[in-house]
Short mmCIF file of N, CA and C in Angstrom, two decimals:
data_model
loop_
_atom_site.label_atom_id
_atom_site.label_comp_id
_atom_site.label_asym_id
_atom_site.label_seq_id
_atom_site.Cartn_x
_atom_site.Cartn_y
_atom_site.Cartn_z
N MET A 84 0.84 -1.21 -0.04
CA MET A 84 0.10 -0.01 -0.08
C MET A 84 0.87 1.24 0.11
N ASN A 85 0.53 2.23 -0.89
CA ASN A 85 1.33 3.53 -0.93
C ASN A 85 0.81 4.39 0.21
N GLU A 86 1.47 5.51 0.34
CA GLU A 86 1.25 6.57 1.37
C GLU A 86 -0.14 6.99 1.27
N GLN A 87 -0.56 7.29 0.08
CA GLN A 87 -2.00 7.93 -0.11
C GLN A 87 -2.97 6.85 0.21
N GLU A 88 -2.95 5.62 -0.06
CA GLU A 88 -3.74 4.61 0.19
C GLU A 88 -3.83 4.31 1.78
N VAL A 89 -2.66 4.21 2.42
CA VAL A 89 -2.52 4.39 3.84
C VAL A 89 -3.40 5.25 4.50
N ALA A 90 -3.07 6.56 4.07
CA ALA A 90 -3.97 7.73 4.53
C ALA A 90 -5.43 7.54 4.24
N ALA A 91 -5.86 7.06 3.05
CA ALA A 91 -7.12 6.90 2.73
C ALA A 91 -7.69 5.92 3.78
N LYS A 92 -6.99 4.79 4.02
CA LYS A 92 -7.56 3.74 4.99
C LYS A 92 -7.90 4.22 6.19
N GLU A 93 -6.85 5.00 6.60
CA GLU A 93 -6.91 5.73 8.15
C GLU A 93 -8.18 6.60 8.04
N LEU A 94 -8.52 7.27 7.10
CA LEU A 94 -9.68 8.23 7.14
C LEU A 94 -10.95 7.24 7.04
N PHE A 95 -10.91 6.21 6.23
CA PHE A 95 -11.99 5.45 6.06
C PHE A 95 -12.36 4.61 7.33
N MET A 96 -11.35 4.38 8.04
CA MET A 96 -11.55 3.60 9.46
C MET A 96 -11.94 4.57 10.47
N LEU A 97 -11.39 5.71 10.40
CA LEU A 97 -11.88 6.83 11.38
C LEU A 97 -13.22 7.22 11.45
N TYR A 98 -13.80 7.28 10.06
CA TYR A 98 -15.22 7.72 9.76
C TYR A 98 -16.04 6.52 9.58
N ARG A 99 -15.47 5.32 9.61
CA ARG A 99 -16.28 4.04 9.29
C ARG A 99 -16.95 4.03 8.02
N GLY A 100 -16.27 4.67 7.12
CA GLY A 100 -16.70 4.48 5.73
C GLY A 100 -17.81 5.54 5.48
N HIS A 101 -18.18 6.42 6.37
CA HIS A 101 -19.28 7.32 6.30
C HIS A 101 -18.83 8.52 5.41
N PHE A 102 -19.01 8.49 4.10
CA PHE A 102 -18.59 9.57 3.30
C PHE A 102 -19.25 10.87 3.46
N ILE A 103 -20.41 10.87 3.85
CA ILE A 103 -21.20 12.32 4.28
C ILE A 103 -20.42 12.96 5.41
N GLN A 104 -20.09 12.14 6.38
CA GLN A 104 -19.29 12.76 7.61
C GLN A 104 -17.88 13.19 7.10
N MET A 105 -17.28 12.48 6.16
CA MET A 105 -15.99 12.84 5.71
C MET A 105 -16.11 14.31 4.96
N HIS A 106 -17.08 14.26 4.06
CA HIS A 106 -17.38 15.49 3.39
C HIS A 106 -17.67 16.78 4.41
N LYS A 107 -18.58 16.50 5.37
CA LYS A 107 -18.78 17.57 6.42
C LYS A 107 -17.65 17.98 7.05
N ASN A 108 -16.66 17.30 7.33
CA ASN A 108 -15.49 17.42 8.11
C ASN A 108 -14.34 17.81 7.13
N GLY A 109 -14.60 18.05 5.97
CA GLY A 109 -13.61 18.48 4.93
C GLY A 109 -12.53 17.41 4.68
N VAL A 110 -12.73 16.24 4.69
CA VAL A 110 -11.68 15.29 4.42
C VAL A 110 -11.98 14.38 3.16
N LEU A 111 -12.98 14.55 2.76
CA LEU A 111 -13.31 13.59 1.67
C LEU A 111 -12.47 13.73 0.35
N GLU A 112 -12.01 15.05 0.00
CA GLU A 112 -11.12 15.16 -1.01
C GLU A 112 -9.82 14.46 -0.63
N ALA A 113 -9.29 14.55 0.58
CA ALA A 113 -8.03 13.81 0.83
C ALA A 113 -8.30 12.31 0.74
N TYR A 114 -9.43 11.92 1.07
CA TYR A 114 -9.72 10.38 1.09
C TYR A 114 -9.68 9.97 -0.62
N LYS A 115 -10.34 10.74 -1.26
CA LYS A 115 -10.43 10.45 -2.83
C LYS A 115 -9.07 10.48 -3.48
N LYS A 116 -8.05 11.13 -3.00
CA LYS A 116 -6.76 11.18 -3.54
C LYS A 116 -6.02 9.84 -3.49
N GLY A 117 -6.57 8.93 -2.66
CA GLY A 117 -5.98 7.68 -2.63
C GLY A 117 -6.48 6.68 -3.65
N GLY A 118 -7.51 7.15 -4.43
CA GLY A 118 -7.96 6.29 -5.62
C GLY A 118 -8.41 4.92 -5.23
N ILE A 119 -9.28 4.73 -4.09
CA ILE A 119 -9.53 3.45 -3.65
C ILE A 119 -10.67 2.85 -4.33
N GLU A 120 -10.51 1.62 -4.80
CA GLU A 120 -11.50 0.87 -5.52
C GLU A 120 -12.64 0.45 -4.59
N ARG A 121 -13.78 0.31 -5.09
CA ARG A 121 -14.96 -0.21 -4.39
C ARG A 121 -14.79 -1.50 -3.70
N GLU A 122 -14.06 -2.34 -4.36
CA GLU A 122 -13.68 -3.74 -3.88
C GLU A 122 -12.96 -3.66 -2.56
N ILE A 123 -12.04 -2.66 -2.61
CA ILE A 123 -11.18 -2.43 -1.33
C ILE A 123 -12.10 -1.97 -0.21
N GLU A 124 -12.90 -0.88 -0.58
CA GLU A 124 -13.74 -0.40 0.43
C GLU A 124 -14.76 -1.33 1.10
N ILE A 125 -15.15 -2.18 0.27
CA ILE A 125 -16.01 -3.42 0.80
C ILE A 125 -15.16 -4.17 1.69
N THR A 126 -14.03 -4.43 1.43
CA THR A 126 -13.10 -5.30 2.43
C THR A 126 -12.91 -4.50 3.55
N TRP A 127 -12.73 -3.22 3.51
CA TRP A 127 -12.72 -2.44 4.74
C TRP A 127 -13.92 -2.23 5.49
N TYR A 128 -15.07 -2.25 4.74
CA TYR A 128 -16.32 -2.14 5.66
C TYR A 128 -16.32 -3.57 6.49
N HIS A 129 -16.06 -4.66 5.73
CA HIS A 129 -15.99 -5.92 6.48
C HIS A 129 -15.25 -5.85 7.63
N GLU A 130 -14.04 -5.26 7.60
CA GLU A 130 -12.99 -5.14 8.82
C GLU A 130 -13.76 -4.41 9.92
N ILE A 131 -14.43 -3.32 9.43
CA ILE A 131 -15.19 -2.53 10.48
C ILE A 131 -16.25 -3.42 11.19
N MET A 132 -17.12 -3.97 10.36
CA MET A 132 -18.12 -5.04 10.94
C MET A 132 -17.53 -6.07 11.87
N ASP A 133 -16.44 -6.61 11.40
CA ASP A 133 -15.92 -7.58 12.19
C ASP A 133 -15.33 -7.12 13.51
N LYS A 134 -14.71 -5.82 13.50
CA LYS A 134 -14.13 -5.37 14.79
C LYS A 134 -15.22 -5.00 15.62
N LEU A 135 -16.30 -4.36 15.21
CA LEU A 135 -17.55 -3.93 15.97
C LEU A 135 -18.28 -5.09 16.59
N THR A 136 -18.43 -6.11 15.70
CA THR A 136 -19.07 -7.32 16.20
C THR A 136 -18.18 -7.90 17.33
N SER A 137 -16.85 -8.03 17.18
CA SER A 137 -16.17 -8.71 18.25
C SER A 137 -16.03 -7.78 19.43
N GLU A 138 -16.43 -6.63 19.49
CA GLU A 138 -16.54 -5.66 20.59
C GLU A 138 -17.90 -5.65 21.19
N LEU A 139 -18.93 -6.38 20.79
CA LEU A 139 -20.15 -6.37 21.34
C LEU A 139 -20.15 -6.91 22.80
N SER A 140 -20.78 -6.15 23.71
CA SER A 140 -20.67 -6.51 25.10
C SER A 140 -21.92 -6.13 25.86
N ILE A 141 -22.37 -6.93 26.83
CA ILE A 141 -23.53 -6.42 27.70
C ILE A 141 -23.19 -5.21 28.60
N ARG A 142 -21.94 -5.06 28.73
CA ARG A 142 -21.59 -4.03 29.65
C ARG A 142 -21.60 -2.49 29.00
N ASP A 143 -21.39 -2.44 27.83
CA ASP A 143 -21.74 -1.19 26.99
C ASP A 143 -22.25 -1.48 25.70
N TRP A 144 -22.81 -0.55 25.02
CA TRP A 144 -23.34 -0.91 23.67
C TRP A 144 -22.80 0.10 22.54
N GLU A 145 -21.50 0.52 22.84
CA GLU A 145 -21.00 1.37 21.80
C GLU A 145 -20.78 0.71 20.36
N ALA A 146 -20.30 -0.65 20.49
CA ALA A 146 -20.34 -1.56 19.21
C ALA A 146 -21.50 -1.63 18.55
N MET A 147 -22.70 -1.82 19.37
CA MET A 147 -23.88 -2.12 18.67
C MET A 147 -24.46 -0.71 18.15
N THR A 148 -24.22 0.48 18.82
CA THR A 148 -24.48 1.67 18.24
C THR A 148 -23.70 1.98 17.01
N GLY A 149 -22.55 1.50 17.00
CA GLY A 149 -21.60 1.58 15.61
C GLY A 149 -22.27 0.76 14.59
N LEU A 150 -22.65 -0.47 14.94
CA LEU A 150 -23.22 -1.19 13.89
C LEU A 150 -24.57 -0.69 13.33
N GLU A 151 -25.12 -0.20 14.09
CA GLU A 151 -26.56 0.58 14.00
C GLU A 151 -26.31 1.70 12.89
N ALA A 152 -25.39 2.51 13.27
CA ALA A 152 -24.92 3.60 12.36
C ALA A 152 -24.45 3.12 10.91
N LEU A 153 -23.65 2.07 11.12
CA LEU A 153 -23.09 1.57 9.85
C LEU A 153 -24.19 0.93 8.95
N ALA A 154 -25.00 0.37 9.55
CA ALA A 154 -26.15 -0.22 8.60
C ALA A 154 -26.87 0.82 7.91
N LYS A 155 -26.96 1.92 8.30
CA LYS A 155 -27.83 3.08 7.62
C LYS A 155 -27.07 3.41 6.19
N TYR A 156 -25.89 3.26 6.18
CA TYR A 156 -25.14 3.61 4.84
C TYR A 156 -24.41 2.47 4.10
N TYR A 157 -24.22 1.25 4.89
CA TYR A 157 -23.67 0.14 4.35
C TYR A 157 -24.51 -0.95 4.54
N GLN A 158 -25.16 -1.59 3.46
CA GLN A 158 -26.05 -2.71 3.52
C GLN A 158 -25.34 -3.97 3.31
N ASP A 159 -25.23 -4.86 4.44
CA ASP A 159 -24.65 -6.26 4.21
C ASP A 159 -25.35 -7.10 5.33
N ALA A 160 -25.83 -8.06 4.83
CA ALA A 160 -26.71 -9.17 5.62
C ALA A 160 -25.87 -9.68 6.60
N ARG A 161 -24.38 -9.74 6.52
CA ARG A 161 -23.47 -10.34 7.38
C ARG A 161 -23.52 -9.77 8.67
N MET A 162 -23.81 -8.47 8.67
CA MET A 162 -24.07 -7.55 9.99
C MET A 162 -25.05 -8.15 11.06
N LEU A 163 -26.05 -8.61 10.43
CA LEU A 163 -27.12 -9.17 11.15
C LEU A 163 -26.65 -10.52 11.91
N GLU A 164 -25.88 -11.34 11.13
CA GLU A 164 -25.58 -12.62 11.57
C GLU A 164 -24.67 -12.36 12.83
N GLY A 165 -23.66 -11.59 12.73
CA GLY A 165 -22.73 -11.30 13.95
C GLY A 165 -23.58 -10.75 15.15
N VAL A 166 -24.50 -9.94 14.85
CA VAL A 166 -25.31 -9.32 15.98
C VAL A 166 -26.06 -10.52 16.69
N MET A 167 -26.67 -11.25 15.84
CA MET A 167 -27.66 -12.24 16.32
C MET A 167 -26.88 -13.41 17.08
N THR A 168 -25.63 -13.57 16.71
CA THR A 168 -25.00 -14.72 17.33
C THR A 168 -24.78 -14.21 18.77
N PHE A 169 -24.22 -12.83 18.88
CA PHE A 169 -23.96 -12.27 20.22
C PHE A 169 -25.39 -12.31 20.94
N VAL A 170 -26.34 -11.70 20.47
CA VAL A 170 -27.66 -11.60 21.14
C VAL A 170 -28.22 -12.84 21.67
N ILE A 171 -28.16 -13.93 20.80
CA ILE A 171 -28.67 -15.27 21.32
C ILE A 171 -27.94 -15.87 22.42
N ARG A 172 -26.66 -15.58 22.46
CA ARG A 172 -25.69 -16.09 23.54
C ARG A 172 -25.71 -15.35 24.70
N HIS A 173 -25.87 -14.05 24.71
CA HIS A 173 -25.65 -13.28 25.86
C HIS A 173 -26.77 -12.39 26.31
N MET A 174 -27.79 -12.10 25.54
CA MET A 174 -28.78 -11.12 25.88
C MET A 174 -29.59 -11.41 27.15
N MET A 175 -30.09 -12.66 27.32
CA MET A 175 -31.10 -13.07 28.31
C MET A 175 -30.53 -12.85 29.54
N GLY A 176 -29.25 -12.81 29.82
CA GLY A 176 -28.45 -12.77 31.13
C GLY A 176 -28.39 -11.33 31.42
N ALA A 177 -28.65 -10.30 30.64
CA ALA A 177 -28.32 -9.02 30.79
C ALA A 177 -29.35 -8.30 31.60
N ASP A 178 -29.03 -7.03 31.91
CA ASP A 178 -30.15 -6.35 32.84
C ASP A 178 -31.27 -5.67 32.03
N SER A 179 -32.22 -5.10 32.49
CA SER A 179 -33.25 -4.63 31.81
C SER A 179 -33.03 -3.61 30.73
N ILE A 180 -32.06 -2.74 31.17
CA ILE A 180 -31.65 -1.53 30.45
C ILE A 180 -30.90 -2.15 29.05
N VAL A 181 -29.89 -2.89 29.43
CA VAL A 181 -29.16 -3.49 28.19
C VAL A 181 -29.97 -4.12 27.25
N LYS A 182 -30.99 -5.08 27.64
CA LYS A 182 -31.97 -5.66 26.92
C LYS A 182 -32.71 -4.74 25.90
N LEU A 183 -33.13 -3.51 26.54
CA LEU A 183 -33.90 -2.62 25.93
C LEU A 183 -33.10 -1.95 24.98
N MET A 184 -31.86 -1.52 25.26
CA MET A 184 -30.89 -0.78 24.26
C MET A 184 -30.68 -1.75 23.02
N TYR A 185 -30.30 -3.08 23.36
CA TYR A 185 -29.89 -3.81 22.22
C TYR A 185 -31.35 -4.19 21.40
N ALA A 186 -32.41 -4.14 21.97
CA ALA A 186 -33.56 -4.57 21.08
C ALA A 186 -33.89 -3.34 20.31
N GLU A 187 -33.83 -2.28 20.82
CA GLU A 187 -34.12 -1.01 20.10
C GLU A 187 -33.20 -0.79 18.87
N ARG A 188 -31.83 -1.06 19.14
CA ARG A 188 -30.90 -0.90 18.10
C ARG A 188 -31.00 -2.09 17.13
N LEU A 189 -31.42 -3.21 17.49
CA LEU A 189 -31.49 -4.41 16.59
C LEU A 189 -32.72 -4.03 15.75
N LEU A 190 -33.75 -3.32 16.24
CA LEU A 190 -34.88 -3.14 15.35
C LEU A 190 -34.42 -2.05 14.39
N SER A 191 -33.74 -1.17 14.60
CA SER A 191 -33.05 -0.06 13.73
C SER A 191 -32.34 -0.82 12.86
N ILE A 192 -31.43 -1.69 13.08
CA ILE A 192 -30.58 -2.40 12.13
C ILE A 192 -31.49 -3.22 11.11
N LEU A 193 -32.53 -3.90 11.69
CA LEU A 193 -33.46 -4.64 10.86
C LEU A 193 -33.97 -3.71 9.81
N GLN A 194 -34.48 -2.60 10.31
CA GLN A 194 -35.13 -1.62 9.29
C GLN A 194 -34.18 -1.23 8.20
N SER A 195 -32.89 -0.79 8.75
CA SER A 195 -31.82 -0.44 7.66
C SER A 195 -31.60 -1.58 6.64
N LEU A 196 -31.36 -2.60 7.07
CA LEU A 196 -31.02 -3.94 6.31
C LEU A 196 -32.23 -4.59 5.63
N LYS A 197 -33.42 -4.11 5.64
CA LYS A 197 -34.57 -4.92 5.26
C LYS A 197 -34.47 -5.33 3.71
N SER A 198 -33.84 -4.44 3.04
CA SER A 198 -33.78 -4.77 1.46
C SER A 198 -32.76 -5.79 1.17
N VAL A 199 -31.78 -6.12 1.97
CA VAL A 199 -30.76 -7.12 1.84
C VAL A 199 -30.95 -8.34 2.62
N LEU A 200 -31.81 -8.54 3.37
CA LEU A 200 -32.09 -9.46 4.29
C LEU A 200 -32.99 -10.64 3.62
N PRO A 201 -32.73 -11.86 3.77
CA PRO A 201 -33.74 -12.86 3.30
C PRO A 201 -34.93 -12.81 4.42
N ASP A 202 -36.02 -12.93 3.76
CA ASP A 202 -37.19 -13.06 4.78
C ASP A 202 -37.11 -13.91 5.99
N ASP A 203 -36.63 -15.00 5.79
CA ASP A 203 -36.47 -15.90 7.00
C ASP A 203 -35.41 -15.51 7.98
N LYS A 204 -34.40 -14.89 7.60
CA LYS A 204 -33.49 -14.30 8.55
C LYS A 204 -34.02 -13.04 9.35
N ARG A 205 -34.73 -12.19 8.71
CA ARG A 205 -35.48 -11.12 9.23
C ARG A 205 -36.53 -11.54 10.23
N TYR A 206 -37.31 -12.50 9.85
CA TYR A 206 -38.26 -13.07 10.65
C TYR A 206 -37.70 -13.63 11.99
N LEU A 207 -36.62 -14.36 11.69
CA LEU A 207 -35.98 -14.94 13.07
C LEU A 207 -35.41 -13.78 14.01
N ALA A 208 -34.89 -12.69 13.28
CA ALA A 208 -34.37 -11.70 14.22
C ALA A 208 -35.52 -10.98 14.98
N TYR A 209 -36.48 -10.90 14.12
CA TYR A 209 -37.70 -10.11 14.74
C TYR A 209 -38.25 -11.07 15.93
N GLN A 210 -38.30 -12.33 15.78
CA GLN A 210 -38.86 -13.29 16.82
C GLN A 210 -38.00 -13.02 18.12
N GLN A 211 -36.55 -13.06 17.86
CA GLN A 211 -35.79 -12.91 18.88
C GLN A 211 -35.88 -11.51 19.71
N THR A 212 -35.93 -10.68 18.82
CA THR A 212 -36.09 -9.26 19.39
C THR A 212 -37.42 -9.25 20.39
N LEU A 213 -38.45 -9.81 19.82
CA LEU A 213 -39.72 -9.96 20.51
C LEU A 213 -39.61 -10.70 21.66
N LYS A 214 -38.88 -11.93 21.75
CA LYS A 214 -38.47 -12.58 22.86
C LYS A 214 -37.77 -11.66 24.01
N ILE A 215 -36.86 -10.96 23.46
CA ILE A 215 -36.25 -10.11 24.52
C ILE A 215 -37.00 -8.96 25.19
N LEU A 216 -37.80 -8.52 24.36
CA LEU A 216 -38.87 -7.40 24.94
C LEU A 216 -39.95 -8.11 25.72
N GLU A 217 -40.34 -9.17 25.39
CA GLU A 217 -41.20 -9.88 26.40
C GLU A 217 -40.52 -10.26 27.66
N ASP A 218 -39.32 -10.59 27.59
CA ASP A 218 -38.75 -10.95 28.83
C ASP A 218 -38.56 -9.70 29.82
N ILE A 219 -38.34 -8.62 29.10
CA ILE A 219 -38.11 -7.34 29.98
C ILE A 219 -39.62 -7.05 30.60
N SER A 220 -40.66 -7.17 29.98
CA SER A 220 -41.82 -6.78 30.33
C SER A 220 -42.49 -7.69 31.36
N LEU A 221 -42.10 -8.91 31.30
CA LEU A 221 -42.70 -9.96 32.37
C LEU A 221 -41.77 -10.14 33.60
N LYS A 222 -40.53 -9.71 33.50
CA LYS A 222 -39.64 -9.80 34.75
C LYS A 222 -39.59 -8.46 35.42
N PRO A 223 -39.15 -8.68 36.79
CA PRO A 223 -38.98 -7.31 37.42
C PRO A 223 -37.82 -6.49 36.96
N LEU A 224 -37.95 -5.33 37.19
CA LEU A 224 -36.90 -4.25 36.63
C LEU A 224 -35.55 -4.70 37.33
N ILE A 225 -34.54 -4.90 36.51
CA ILE A 225 -33.28 -5.51 36.84
C ILE A 225 -32.18 -4.37 36.33
N ILE A 226 -31.59 -3.63 37.12
CA ILE A 226 -30.51 -2.60 36.68
C ILE A 226 -29.15 -2.80 37.43
N ASP A 227 -28.26 -3.00 36.50
CA ASP A 227 -26.98 -3.14 36.92
C ASP A 227 -26.31 -1.70 37.38
N PRO A 228 -25.33 -1.60 38.36
CA PRO A 228 -24.68 -0.37 38.62
C PRO A 228 -24.30 0.33 37.44
N GLY A 229 -24.49 1.60 37.39
CA GLY A 229 -24.03 2.52 36.24
C GLY A 229 -25.27 2.60 35.31
N HIS A 230 -26.17 1.95 35.33
CA HIS A 230 -27.37 2.14 34.37
C HIS A 230 -28.49 2.76 35.08
N GLU A 231 -28.34 4.08 35.46
CA GLU A 231 -29.58 4.75 36.02
C GLU A 231 -30.57 4.99 34.95
N LEU A 232 -31.70 4.85 35.49
CA LEU A 232 -32.94 5.03 34.52
C LEU A 232 -32.89 6.50 33.96
N GLU A 233 -32.61 7.44 34.53
CA GLU A 233 -32.75 8.87 33.99
C GLU A 233 -31.79 8.94 32.75
N ARG A 234 -30.75 8.34 32.70
CA ARG A 234 -29.82 8.45 31.55
C ARG A 234 -30.42 8.00 30.36
N PHE A 235 -31.43 7.18 30.50
CA PHE A 235 -32.10 6.55 29.34
C PHE A 235 -33.54 6.97 29.16
N ASN A 236 -33.83 8.23 29.68
CA ASN A 236 -35.08 8.83 29.72
C ASN A 236 -36.19 7.87 30.25
N LEU A 237 -36.03 7.17 31.32
CA LEU A 237 -36.91 6.32 32.02
C LEU A 237 -36.92 6.75 33.53
N LYS A 238 -38.25 6.52 34.04
CA LYS A 238 -38.40 6.97 35.34
C LYS A 238 -38.57 5.68 36.28
N ASP A 239 -39.23 4.60 35.70
CA ASP A 239 -39.58 3.50 36.56
C ASP A 239 -39.88 2.36 35.60
N LYS A 240 -40.34 1.15 36.26
CA LYS A 240 -40.67 0.00 35.54
C LYS A 240 -41.80 0.37 34.26
N LYS A 241 -42.67 1.23 34.88
CA LYS A 241 -43.77 1.48 33.85
C LYS A 241 -43.30 2.31 32.63
N SER A 242 -42.57 3.23 32.70
CA SER A 242 -41.86 3.99 31.65
C SER A 242 -41.00 2.87 30.63
N LEU A 243 -40.32 2.00 31.48
CA LEU A 243 -39.56 1.06 30.77
C LEU A 243 -40.55 0.09 29.90
N ASN A 244 -41.49 -0.31 30.48
CA ASN A 244 -42.59 -1.12 29.72
C ASN A 244 -43.28 -0.43 28.62
N ASN A 245 -43.43 1.01 28.84
CA ASN A 245 -44.00 1.84 27.65
C ASN A 245 -43.12 1.58 26.54
N ARG A 246 -41.70 1.86 26.78
CA ARG A 246 -40.86 1.85 25.59
C ARG A 246 -40.73 0.40 24.99
N VAL A 247 -40.99 -0.61 25.80
CA VAL A 247 -41.06 -2.06 25.34
C VAL A 247 -42.13 -2.25 24.60
N LYS A 248 -43.28 -1.90 25.09
CA LYS A 248 -44.64 -1.90 24.32
C LYS A 248 -44.48 -1.21 22.89
N LYS A 249 -43.81 -0.01 22.80
CA LYS A 249 -43.72 0.64 21.52
C LYS A 249 -42.94 -0.22 20.56
N SER A 250 -41.76 -0.71 21.05
CA SER A 250 -40.93 -1.64 20.18
C SER A 250 -41.86 -2.82 19.77
N MET A 251 -42.53 -3.47 20.64
CA MET A 251 -43.35 -4.59 20.39
C MET A 251 -44.45 -4.31 19.29
N ASP A 252 -44.92 -3.16 19.55
CA ASP A 252 -46.03 -2.90 18.60
C ASP A 252 -45.30 -2.56 17.15
N GLU A 253 -44.19 -2.01 16.99
CA GLU A 253 -43.50 -1.97 15.78
C GLU A 253 -43.37 -3.19 15.20
N ILE A 254 -42.94 -4.17 15.86
CA ILE A 254 -42.64 -5.49 15.26
C ILE A 254 -44.19 -6.12 14.90
N LYS A 255 -45.08 -5.97 15.59
CA LYS A 255 -46.40 -6.47 15.39
C LYS A 255 -46.79 -5.78 14.08
N THR A 256 -46.51 -4.49 13.78
CA THR A 256 -47.14 -3.75 12.64
C THR A 256 -46.36 -4.39 11.39
N ILE A 257 -45.07 -4.44 11.66
CA ILE A 257 -44.30 -5.00 10.46
C ILE A 257 -44.92 -6.52 10.07
N ARG A 258 -44.93 -7.27 11.08
CA ARG A 258 -45.54 -8.59 10.75
C ARG A 258 -46.87 -8.53 10.10
N PHE A 259 -47.77 -7.79 10.52
CA PHE A 259 -49.11 -7.64 10.14
C PHE A 259 -49.10 -7.03 8.66
N THR A 260 -48.30 -5.99 8.25
CA THR A 260 -48.13 -5.36 7.19
C THR A 260 -47.46 -6.33 6.14
N LYS A 261 -46.62 -7.22 6.57
CA LYS A 261 -45.96 -8.28 5.65
C LYS A 261 -46.94 -9.44 5.34
N LEU A 262 -47.83 -9.60 6.33
CA LEU A 262 -48.78 -10.81 6.05
C LEU A 262 -49.76 -10.10 4.98
N PHE A 263 -50.18 -9.01 4.88
CA PHE A 263 -51.15 -8.53 4.04
C PHE A 263 -50.48 -8.04 2.64
N SER A 264 -49.31 -7.82 2.68
CA SER A 264 -48.61 -7.22 1.49
C SER A 264 -48.34 -8.37 0.35
N LYS A 265 -48.62 -9.53 0.83
CA LYS A 265 -48.27 -10.62 -0.18
C LYS A 265 -49.61 -10.98 -0.97
N GLU A 266 -50.77 -10.54 -0.64
CA GLU A 266 -51.92 -10.76 -1.17
C GLU A 266 -52.06 -9.95 -2.43
#
């Protein structure tokens, strides 16, 4: 890799391939000087996805937020696979706040990736998200230290359940719409 390509990769990774942000911050022209081909960019997007997926944690959700943002401008079904592997293995042991944050971000990712996801994968992801949301609503409020309700615009179990219900209604609307859109 030459100097311009190395500089371009550094910018690409710093901005996670978000060209609009590069433009807003005045670095897009510097990136373009690297003359990077689309295939290389796709490889870099995969590196970003793999890195963020490996950083998924129930202790914080920065990586999940990064994947949510990435899904808005880079469409790749692999992203959901990594997230679902983590969610299925770890989410049911998390506190109520973590479950809610992951469920809401997962819904956002599903919405962003809907055009590239096979129906069966989307359906399974919606079902798993619904399972997480139902678990939150049925169990008592469990909050780990450092997850104060106020930080998440929540007051109590009732306000948490209202957010859960909103997400559940969103899933049910999607399923209902899908059912009737095939006729």
